[in-house]
Amino acid sequence: DTAVSQTPKYLVTQMGNDKSIKCEQNLGHDTMYWYKQDSKKFLKIMFSYNNKELIINETVPNRFSPKSPDKAHLNLHINSLELGDSAVYFCASSRLANTGELFFGEGSRLTVL
Amino acid sequence: SQELEQSPQSLIVQEGKNLTINCTSSKTLYGLYWYKQKYGEGLIFLMMLQKGGEEKSHEKITAKLDEKKQQSSLHITASQPSHAGIYLCGADSNSGYALNFGKGTSLLVTP
């Protein structure tokens, strides 16, 4: 069983569309994250949720809206997609909010045409 | 915010050779984490260092944190093709609730 699973793994879409990426963890962790990895492999934190509550929003455009229906799920919805949104999006989880041992999903590669 | 500089940016070594990757912080590190990313996959946690002078090893990989807690090194002994990937160092963000990462070091091990 995959500990942190993301779907879809690949997503190709047109500018202006709206898309969602789903993430689920079966580790019983309290905290989940979304990271963005750009074409230069730079990994940057976007959001962090602890027990379904948003604790970090790192100056991400309002077009990005995370939703955590329960502790095991953190979905990412993106409105009005732009070319610059093309990246690999990683979901991760950790047992506690202030620990650096993160468990990552395999990533969702988003390509905006 | 804390910046992490990694060097070298990329590395190609022959199988069996030793190598070192460095991570330097602009601020004192209270937690330094090493991760490995295989190409096309997610990151895997390797080690965490917290105390000045601390050293940890896992199989053929050794990580150290200097006494001043601003620099860490990752050393691989007798590299193998399975060591190939991107190595990233991470440190607690200002909020303490996420990690900031360096830009990574891409390692290729040739036969």
Coordinates of N, CA and C in Angstrom, one line a residue:
Chain A
D1 N 0.8 -1.2 0.0 CA 0.0 0.0 0.0 C 0.9 1.2 0.0
T2 N 0.5 2.2 -0.9 CA 1.3 3.4 -1.0 C 1.0 4.3 0.2
A3 N 2.0 4.9 0.9 CA 1.7 5.7 2.1 C 1.1 7.0 1.7
V4 N 1.7 7.7 0.8 CA 1.1 9.0 0.3 C 0.9 8.8 -1.2
S5 N -0.4 8.9 -1.6 CA -0.7 8.7 -3.0 C -1.4 9.9 -3.6
Q6 N -1.0 10.3 -4.8 CA -1.5 11.4 -5.5 C -2.1 11.0 -6.8
T7 N -3.2 11.7 -7.2 CA -3.8 11.4 -8.5 C -4.2 12.7 -9.1
P8 N -4.1 13.0 -10.4 CA -3.4 12.0 -11.3 C -1.9 12.2 -11.3
K9 N -1.1 11.3 -11.8 CA 0.3 11.4 -11.9 C 0.7 12.4 -13.0
Y10 N 0.0 12.4 -14.1 CA 0.2 13.4 -15.2 C -1.1 14.1 -15.5
L11 N -0.9 15.4 -15.9 CA -2.1 16.2 -16.2 C -1.6 17.2 -17.2
V12 N -2.3 17.1 -18.4 CA -2.0 18.1 -19.5 C -3.3 18.8 -19.8
T13 N -3.2 20.2 -19.8 CA -4.4 20.9 -19.9 C -4.1 22.3 -20.6
Q14 N -5.2 22.9 -21.0 CA -5.1 24.2 -21.7 C -5.1 25.4 -20.7
M15 N -4.5 26.5 -21.0 CA -4.5 27.7 -20.2 C -6.0 28.1 -20.0
G16 N -6.2 28.5 -18.8 CA -7.6 29.0 -18.5 C -8.5 27.9 -17.8
N17 N -8.1 26.7 -18.0 CA -8.9 25.6 -17.4 C -8.7 25.5 -15.9
D18 N -9.6 24.8 -15.2 CA -9.6 24.5 -13.8 C -9.3 23.0 -13.6
K19 N -8.3 22.7 -12.7 CA -8.0 21.3 -12.5 C -7.8 21.1 -11.0
S20 N -7.9 19.8 -10.6 CA -7.6 19.4 -9.2 C -6.7 18.2 -9.2
I21 N -5.9 18.2 -8.1 CA -5.0 17.1 -7.8 C -5.4 16.6 -6.4
K22 N -5.5 15.3 -6.3 CA -5.9 14.7 -5.0 C -4.8 14.1 -4.3
C23 N -4.8 14.1 -3.0 CA -3.8 13.4 -2.2 C -4.4 12.7 -1.0
E24 N -3.9 11.5 -0.8 CA -4.4 10.8 0.4 C -3.2 10.1 1.1
Q25 N -3.2 10.1 2.4 CA -2.1 9.4 3.2 C -2.8 8.4 4.1
N26 N -2.2 7.3 4.2 CA -2.7 6.2 5.1 C -1.8 6.0 6.3
L27 N -1.0 7.0 6.7 CA 0.0 6.8 7.7 C -0.6 7.3 9.1
G28 N -1.8 7.9 9.1 CA -2.3 8.4 10.3 C -1.7 9.7 10.8
H29 N -1.1 10.4 9.8 CA -0.4 11.7 10.2 C -1.4 12.8 10.4
D30 N -0.9 13.8 11.2 CA -1.8 14.9 11.4 C -1.6 16.1 10.4
T31 N -0.4 16.1 9.8 CA -0.1 17.3 8.9 C 0.2 16.8 7.5
M32 N -0.3 17.7 6.6 CA -0.1 17.4 5.2 C 0.3 18.7 4.5
Y33 N 1.0 18.5 3.4 CA 1.6 19.7 2.7 C 1.5 19.5 1.2
W34 N 1.5 20.7 0.5 CA 1.7 20.8 -0.9 C 3.0 21.5 -1.2
Y35 N 3.8 20.9 -2.0 CA 5.1 21.5 -2.5 C 5.0 21.6 -4.0
K36 N 5.7 22.6 -4.6 CA 5.8 22.8 -6.0 C 7.2 22.7 -6.4
Q37 N 7.5 21.8 -7.4 CA 8.9 21.7 -7.9 C 8.9 22.2 -9.3
D38 N 9.7 23.3 -9.6 CA 9.7 23.9 -10.9 C 10.7 23.2 -11.8
S39 N 10.8 23.7 -13.0 CA 11.6 23.0 -14.0 C 13.1 22.9 -13.6
K40 N 13.6 23.7 -12.7 CA 14.9 23.7 -12.2 C 15.1 22.8 -11.0
K41 N 14.0 22.1 -10.7 CA 14.0 21.1 -9.6 C 14.0 21.8 -8.2
F42 N 13.7 23.1 -8.2 CA 13.6 23.8 -6.9 C 12.2 23.5 -6.3
L43 N 12.3 23.0 -5.0 CA 11.1 22.6 -4.3 C 10.7 23.7 -3.3
K44 N 9.4 24.1 -3.5 CA 9.0 25.2 -2.6 C 7.7 24.9 -1.9
I45 N 7.6 25.2 -0.6 CA 6.4 24.9 0.1 C 5.2 25.9 -0.4
M46 N 4.0 25.3 -0.5 CA 2.9 26.1 -0.9 C 1.9 26.2 0.3
F47 N 1.5 25.1 0.8 CA 0.5 25.0 1.9 C 0.9 23.9 2.9
S48 N 0.4 24.2 4.1 CA 0.5 23.1 5.1 C -0.8 23.1 5.9
Y49 N -1.3 21.9 6.2 CA -2.5 21.7 6.9 C -2.2 20.8 8.1
N50 N -2.7 21.2 9.3 CA -2.6 20.4 10.5 C -4.0 20.1 11.0
N51 N -4.3 18.9 11.1 CA -5.7 18.5 11.6 C -6.8 19.3 10.8
K52 N -6.7 19.3 9.5 CA -7.6 19.9 8.6 C -7.6 21.5 8.6
E53 N -6.7 22.0 9.5 CA -6.6 23.5 9.5 C -5.4 24.0 8.8
L54 N -5.6 25.1 8.0 CA -4.5 25.7 7.3 C -3.5 26.4 8.2
I55 N -2.3 26.0 8.2 CA -1.3 26.6 9.0 C -0.2 27.4 8.2
I56 N 0.0 27.1 7.0 CA 0.9 27.8 6.1 C 0.3 28.0 4.8
N57 N 0.4 29.3 4.3 CA 0.0 29.7 3.0 C 1.1 30.6 2.5
E58 N 2.1 30.0 1.7 CA 3.3 30.8 1.3 C 3.1 31.6 0.1
T59 N 2.4 32.7 0.2 CA 2.2 33.7 -0.9 C 1.9 33.0 -2.2
V60 N 0.9 32.1 -2.1 CA 0.5 31.4 -3.3 C -0.7 32.2 -3.9
P61 N -0.8 32.3 -5.2 CA -2.0 33.0 -5.8 C -3.3 32.5 -5.3
N62 N -4.3 33.3 -5.3 CA -5.6 32.9 -4.9 C -6.2 31.8 -5.8
R63 N -5.7 31.7 -7.0 CA -6.2 30.7 -7.9 C -5.9 29.3 -7.4
F64 N -5.0 29.1 -6.4 CA -4.8 27.8 -5.8 C -5.6 27.7 -4.5
S65 N -6.4 26.7 -4.4 CA -7.2 26.6 -3.2 C -7.1 25.1 -2.7
P66 N -6.4 24.9 -1.6 CA -6.4 23.6 -1.0 C -7.6 23.3 -0.2
K67 N -7.9 22.0 -0.1 CA -9.1 21.6 0.7 C -8.8 20.3 1.4
S68 N -9.1 20.3 2.7 CA -8.8 19.1 3.5 C -10.1 18.6 4.1
P69 N -10.7 17.7 3.5 CA -12.0 17.2 4.0 C -11.8 16.4 5.3
D70 N -10.7 15.8 5.5 CA -10.3 15.1 6.7 C -8.8 15.0 6.8
K71 N -8.3 14.5 7.9 CA -6.9 14.5 8.1 C -6.1 13.7 7.1
A72 N -6.8 12.7 6.5 CA -6.1 11.8 5.5 C -6.0 12.4 4.1
H73 N -6.7 13.5 3.8 CA -6.8 14.0 2.5 C -6.5 15.5 2.4
L74 N -5.7 15.8 1.4 CA -5.5 17.2 1.1 C -5.5 17.4 -0.4
N75 N -6.5 18.0 -0.9 CA -6.6 18.2 -2.4 C -6.2 19.6 -2.8
L76 N -5.8 19.8 -4.0 CA -5.4 21.1 -4.5 C -6.1 21.4 -5.8
H77 N -6.9 22.5 -5.7 CA -7.7 22.9 -6.9 C -7.0 24.2 -7.4
I78 N -6.9 24.2 -8.7 CA -6.3 25.4 -9.4 C -7.2 25.9 -10.4
N79 N -7.5 27.2 -10.3 CA -8.4 27.9 -11.2 C -7.6 28.6 -12.3
S80 N -8.2 28.8 -13.4 CA -7.7 29.7 -14.5 C -6.2 29.4 -14.7
L81 N -5.8 28.2 -15.0 CA -4.4 27.8 -15.1 C -3.6 28.6 -16.1
E82 N -2.4 28.9 -15.7 CA -1.5 29.7 -16.5 C -0.3 28.9 -16.8
L83 N 0.5 29.3 -17.9 CA 1.7 28.6 -18.3 C 2.6 28.4 -17.2
G84 N 2.8 29.4 -16.3 CA 3.7 29.3 -15.2 C 3.4 28.3 -14.1
D85 N 2.2 27.8 -14.2 CA 1.7 26.8 -13.2 C 2.3 25.4 -13.6
S86 N 2.9 25.2 -14.8 CA 3.5 24.0 -15.2 C 4.6 23.6 -14.2
A87 N 4.5 22.5 -13.6 CA 5.5 22.0 -12.6 C 5.1 20.6 -12.1
V88 N 5.9 20.1 -11.2 CA 5.5 18.9 -10.5 C 5.1 19.3 -9.1
Y89 N 3.9 18.8 -8.7 CA 3.3 19.2 -7.4 C 3.4 17.9 -6.6
F90 N 4.0 18.1 -5.4 CA 4.2 17.0 -4.4 C 3.4 17.2 -3.2
C91 N 2.7 16.2 -2.9 CA 2.0 16.1 -1.6 C 2.9 15.4 -0.6
A92 N 2.8 15.8 0.7 CA 3.6 15.2 1.7 C 2.8 15.2 3.0
S93 N 3.3 14.3 3.9 CA 2.6 14.3 5.2 C 3.7 14.1 6.3
S94 N 3.4 14.5 7.5 CA 4.3 14.2 8.7 C 3.4 13.9 9.9
R95 N 4.0 13.2 10.8 CA 3.3 12.9 12.0 C 2.8 14.1 12.8
L96 N 3.8 15.0 12.9 CA 3.5 16.3 13.7 C 3.7 17.5 12.8
A97 N 3.2 18.6 13.2 CA 3.4 19.8 12.4 C 4.8 20.4 12.4
N98 N 5.6 20.1 13.4 CA 6.9 20.7 13.5 C 8.0 19.7 13.4
T99 N 7.8 18.7 12.6 CA 8.9 17.8 12.4 C 9.3 17.8 10.9
G100 N 10.6 17.6 10.7 CA 11.1 17.6 9.3 C 11.1 16.3 8.6
E101 N 10.6 15.3 9.2 CA 10.6 14.0 8.6 C 9.3 13.9 7.8
L102 N 9.3 14.2 6.5 CA 8.2 14.2 5.7 C 8.1 13.0 4.8
F103 N 6.9 12.5 4.5 CA 6.7 11.4 3.6 C 6.1 12.0 2.4
F104 N 6.7 11.8 1.2 CA 6.3 12.4 0.0 C 5.5 11.4 -0.9
G105 N 4.6 12.0 -1.6 CA 4.0 11.2 -2.7 C 4.9 11.3 -3.9
E106 N 4.5 10.6 -5.0 CA 5.4 10.5 -6.2 C 5.3 11.7 -7.1
G107 N 4.4 12.6 -6.8 CA 4.3 13.8 -7.6 C 3.3 13.8 -8.7
S108 N 2.7 14.9 -9.0 CA 1.8 15.1 -10.1 C 2.4 16.1 -11.1
R109 N 2.7 15.6 -12.3 CA 3.3 16.6 -13.3 C 2.2 17.3 -14.0
L110 N 2.1 18.6 -13.9 CA 1.1 19.4 -14.5 C 1.7 20.1 -15.7
T111 N 1.2 20.0 -16.9 CA 1.6 20.7 -18.0 C 0.5 21.6 -18.6
V112 N 0.7 22.9 -18.6 CA -0.3 23.8 -19.1 C 0.1 24.3 -20.5
L113 N -0.7 24.1 -21.5 CA -0.4 24.4 -22.9 C -1.0 25.8 -23.3
Chain B
S1 N 14.0 35.1 5.1 CA 13.8 33.7 5.2 C 15.1 32.9 5.0
Q2 N 15.2 31.8 5.6 CA 16.4 31.0 5.5 C 16.7 30.5 4.1
E3 N 18.0 30.7 3.6 CA 18.4 30.2 2.3 C 19.4 29.1 2.5
L4 N 19.2 28.1 1.7 CA 20.1 27.0 1.7 C 20.8 26.8 0.4
E5 N 22.1 26.9 0.4 CA 22.9 26.8 -0.8 C 23.6 25.4 -0.8
Q6 N 23.4 24.7 -1.9 CA 24.0 23.4 -2.1 C 25.1 23.4 -3.1
S7 N 26.1 22.7 -2.9 CA 27.2 22.5 -3.9 C 27.7 21.1 -3.8
P8 N 28.2 20.6 -5.0 CA 28.0 21.2 -6.3 C 26.5 21.1 -6.8
Q9 N 26.2 21.7 -7.9 CA 24.9 21.6 -8.4 C 24.6 20.3 -9.0
S10 N 25.7 19.7 -9.6 CA 25.6 18.4 -10.2 C 27.0 17.7 -10.1
L11 N 26.9 16.4 -10.2 CA 28.1 15.6 -9.9 C 28.0 14.3 -10.7
I12 N 29.1 14.0 -11.4 CA 29.2 12.7 -12.1 C 30.4 12.0 -11.6
V13 N 30.2 10.8 -11.0 CA 31.4 10.1 -10.4 C 31.3 8.7 -10.9
Q14 N 32.5 8.1 -10.9 CA 32.6 6.7 -11.3 C 32.3 5.8 -10.2
E15 N 31.6 4.7 -10.5 CA 31.2 3.7 -9.5 C 32.5 3.4 -8.6
G16 N 32.2 3.3 -7.3 CA 33.3 3.0 -6.4 C 34.0 4.2 -5.8
K17 N 33.8 5.4 -6.4 CA 34.5 6.6 -5.8 C 33.6 7.2 -4.7
N18 N 34.3 8.0 -3.9 CA 33.7 8.7 -2.8 C 33.3 10.1 -3.3
L19 N 32.3 10.6 -2.6 CA 31.9 12.0 -3.0 C 31.3 12.7 -1.8
T20 N 31.3 14.0 -1.9 CA 30.7 14.9 -0.8 C 29.8 16.0 -1.4
I21 N 28.7 16.2 -0.8 CA 27.8 17.2 -1.1 C 27.6 18.1 0.1
N22 N 27.7 19.5 -0.2 CA 27.6 20.4 0.9 C 26.3 21.2 0.9
C23 N 25.9 21.6 2.1 CA 24.7 22.5 2.2 C 25.1 23.6 3.2
T24 N 24.9 24.8 2.8 CA 25.3 25.9 3.7 C 24.1 26.8 3.9
S25 N 23.9 27.2 5.1 CA 22.7 28.0 5.5 C 23.1 29.4 5.8
S26 N 22.2 30.3 5.5 CA 22.4 31.8 5.8 C 22.1 32.0 7.3
K27 N 21.5 31.1 8.0 CA 21.2 31.3 9.4 C 21.5 30.0 10.1
T28 N 21.5 30.1 11.4 CA 21.8 28.9 12.3 C 20.7 27.8 12.0
L29 N 21.2 26.6 11.9 CA 20.3 25.5 11.6 C 19.8 24.9 12.9
Y30 N 18.6 24.8 13.1 CA 18.1 24.1 14.3 C 17.6 22.7 14.0
G31 N 17.5 22.4 12.7 CA 17.2 21.1 12.3 C 17.6 21.0 10.8
L32 N 18.4 20.1 10.4 CA 18.9 20.0 9.0 C 18.5 18.6 8.6
Y33 N 17.9 18.5 7.4 CA 17.4 17.2 6.9 C 17.9 16.9 5.6
W34 N 18.3 15.7 5.3 CA 18.7 15.3 4.0 C 17.7 14.4 3.4
Y35 N 17.4 14.6 2.1 CA 16.5 13.8 1.4 C 17.1 13.4 0.1
K36 N 16.6 12.3 -0.5 CA 17.0 11.9 -1.8 C 15.8 11.7 -2.7
Q37 N 15.9 12.2 -3.9 CA 14.8 12.1 -4.9 C 15.3 11.3 -6.1
K38 N 14.8 10.1 -6.3 CA 15.1 9.4 -7.5 C 14.4 10.1 -8.7
Y39 N 15.0 10.0 -9.8 CA 14.4 10.7 -11.0 C 13.0 10.3 -11.3
G40 N 12.1 11.3 -11.3 CA 10.7 11.0 -11.6 C 9.9 10.5 -10.4
E41 N 10.5 10.5 -9.2 CA 9.8 10.1 -8.0 C 9.7 11.1 -6.9
G42 N 9.1 10.8 -5.8 CA 9.1 11.7 -4.7 C 10.3 11.6 -3.8
L43 N 10.4 12.5 -2.8 CA 11.6 12.5 -2.0 C 11.5 11.5 -0.9
I44 N 12.7 11.0 -0.5 CA 12.8 10.0 0.6 C 13.7 10.6 1.6
F45 N 13.2 10.5 2.9 CA 14.0 11.0 4.0 C 15.2 10.2 4.3
L46 N 16.3 10.8 4.4 CA 17.6 10.1 4.7 C 17.9 10.2 6.2
M47 N 18.2 11.5 6.6 CA 18.7 11.7 8.0 C 18.4 13.1 8.5
M48 N 18.3 13.2 9.8 CA 18.1 14.5 10.4 C 19.3 14.8 11.4
L49 N 19.7 16.0 11.4 CA 20.8 16.4 12.3 C 20.3 17.7 13.0
Q50 N 20.6 17.7 14.3 CA 20.2 18.8 15.1 C 21.2 19.5 16.0
K51 N 22.2 18.7 16.4 CA 23.2 19.2 17.3 C 24.5 19.5 16.6
G52 N 25.2 20.6 17.0 CA 26.4 21.0 16.4 C 27.4 19.8 16.6
G53 N 28.1 19.5 15.5 CA 29.1 18.4 15.5 C 28.5 17.0 15.3
E54 N 27.2 17.0 15.2 CA 26.5 15.7 15.1 C 26.8 15.0 13.7
E55 N 27.0 13.7 13.8 CA 27.2 12.9 12.6 C 26.4 11.6 12.7
K56 N 25.7 11.3 11.5 CA 24.9 10.1 11.4 C 25.3 9.4 10.2
S57 N 25.1 8.1 10.2 CA 25.4 7.2 9.1 C 24.3 6.3 8.8
H58 N 24.1 6.0 7.5 CA 23.1 5.0 7.1 C 23.7 4.3 5.9
E59 N 24.1 3.0 6.1 CA 24.7 2.3 5.1 C 26.0 3.0 4.7
K60 N 26.1 3.4 3.4 CA 27.4 4.1 3.0 C 27.2 5.6 2.9
I61 N 26.2 6.1 3.5 CA 26.0 7.6 3.5 C 26.2 8.1 4.9
T62 N 27.0 9.2 5.0 CA 27.3 9.8 6.3 C 27.0 11.3 6.2
A63 N 26.2 11.8 7.1 CA 25.9 13.3 7.1 C 26.5 13.9 8.4
K64 N 27.0 15.1 8.3 CA 27.5 15.8 9.4 C 27.0 17.2 9.5
L65 N 26.9 17.7 10.7 CA 26.5 19.1 10.9 C 27.6 19.8 11.6
D66 N 28.1 20.9 11.1 CA 29.3 21.5 11.8 C 28.9 22.1 13.1
E67 N 30.0 22.5 13.9 CA 29.8 23.0 15.2 C 29.0 24.3 15.3
K68 N 29.2 25.1 14.3 CA 28.4 26.4 14.3 C 27.0 26.2 13.8
K69 N 26.7 25.0 13.3 CA 25.3 24.7 12.8 C 24.9 25.6 11.7
Q70 N 25.8 25.8 10.7 CA 25.4 26.5 9.5 C 25.8 25.8 8.3
Q71 N 26.5 24.7 8.4 CA 26.9 23.9 7.2 C 26.8 22.4 7.5
S72 N 26.3 21.7 6.5 CA 26.2 20.3 6.6 C 26.8 19.6 5.4
S73 N 27.3 18.4 5.5 CA 27.9 17.7 4.4 C 27.3 16.3 4.4
L74 N 27.2 15.8 3.2 CA 26.7 14.4 3.0 C 27.8 13.7 2.2
H75 N 28.3 12.6 2.8 CA 29.4 11.9 2.2 C 28.9 10.5 1.8
I76 N 29.2 10.1 0.6 CA 28.9 8.8 0.1 C 30.2 8.0 -0.1
T77 N 30.3 6.9 0.5 CA 31.6 6.1 0.3 C 31.3 5.0 -0.7
A78 N 32.3 4.8 -1.6 CA 32.2 3.7 -2.6 C 30.8 3.7 -3.3
S79 N 30.6 4.8 -4.0 CA 29.3 5.1 -4.7 C 28.9 3.9 -5.6
Q80 N 27.6 3.7 -5.7 CA 27.0 2.7 -6.6 C 26.0 3.4 -7.5
P81 N 25.6 2.7 -8.6 CA 24.6 3.3 -9.4 C 23.3 3.6 -8.7
S82 N 23.0 2.8 -7.6 CA 21.8 3.0 -6.9 C 21.8 4.3 -6.1
H83 N 22.9 4.9 -5.9 CA 23.0 6.2 -5.2 C 22.6 7.4 -6.1
A84 N 22.4 7.1 -7.4 CA 22.1 8.2 -8.3 C 20.7 8.8 -8.0
G85 N 20.7 10.1 -8.2 CA 19.4 10.8 -7.9 C 19.7 12.3 -7.5
I86 N 18.8 13.0 -7.0 CA 18.9 14.3 -6.5 C 18.9 14.4 -5.0
Y87 N 19.9 14.9 -4.4 CA 20.0 15.1 -3.0 C 19.7 16.5 -2.6
L88 N 18.8 16.6 -1.7 CA 18.3 17.9 -1.2 C 18.5 18.0 0.3
C89 N 19.0 19.2 0.7 CA 19.0 19.5 2.2 C 17.8 20.4 2.5
G90 N 17.2 20.2 3.6 CA 16.1 21.0 4.0 C 16.3 21.5 5.5
A91 N 15.6 22.6 5.8 CA 15.7 23.2 7.1 C 14.3 23.7 7.5
D92 N 14.1 23.9 8.7 CA 12.8 24.4 9.2 C 12.6 25.8 8.7
S93 N 11.4 26.1 8.2 CA 11.1 27.4 7.7 C 10.9 28.3 8.9
N94 N 10.7 29.6 8.6 CA 10.5 30.6 9.7 C 9.4 30.2 10.6
S95 N 8.3 29.7 10.0 CA 7.1 29.3 10.8 C 7.4 28.1 11.6
G96 N 8.4 27.3 11.2 CA 8.6 26.0 11.9 C 7.7 24.9 11.5
Y97 N 6.8 25.2 10.6 CA 5.8 24.2 10.3 C 6.0 23.6 8.9
A98 N 7.1 23.8 8.3 CA 7.4 23.2 7.0 C 8.9 23.3 6.8
L99 N 9.3 22.6 5.7 CA 10.8 22.7 5.4 C 11.0 23.5 4.2
N100 N 12.1 24.3 4.2 CA 12.6 24.9 3.0 C 13.7 24.1 2.5
F101 N 13.9 24.0 1.2 CA 14.9 23.1 0.6 C 15.9 23.9 -0.2
G102 N 17.1 23.3 -0.2 CA 18.1 23.8 -1.2 C 17.7 23.4 -2.6
K103 N 18.5 23.8 -3.6 CA 18.1 23.6 -4.9 C 18.5 22.2 -5.4
G104 N 19.2 21.4 -4.5 CA 19.5 20.1 -4.9 C 20.8 19.9 -5.6
T105 N 21.3 18.7 -5.4 CA 22.6 18.2 -6.1 C 22.2 17.0 -6.9
S106 N 22.4 17.1 -8.2 CA 22.1 15.9 -9.0 C 23.3 15.0 -9.1
L107 N 23.2 13.8 -8.8 CA 24.3 12.8 -8.8 C 24.1 11.7 -9.8
L108 N 25.1 11.5 -10.6 CA 25.1 10.4 -11.6 C 26.3 9.5 -11.3
V109 N 26.1 8.2 -11.2 CA 27.2 7.3 -10.9 C 27.3 6.4 -12.2
T110 N 28.5 6.5 -12.8 CA 28.7 5.8 -14.0 C 29.5 4.5 -13.7
P111 N 29.2 3.4 -14.5 CA 29.9 2.1 -14.3 C 31.4 2.2 -14.5

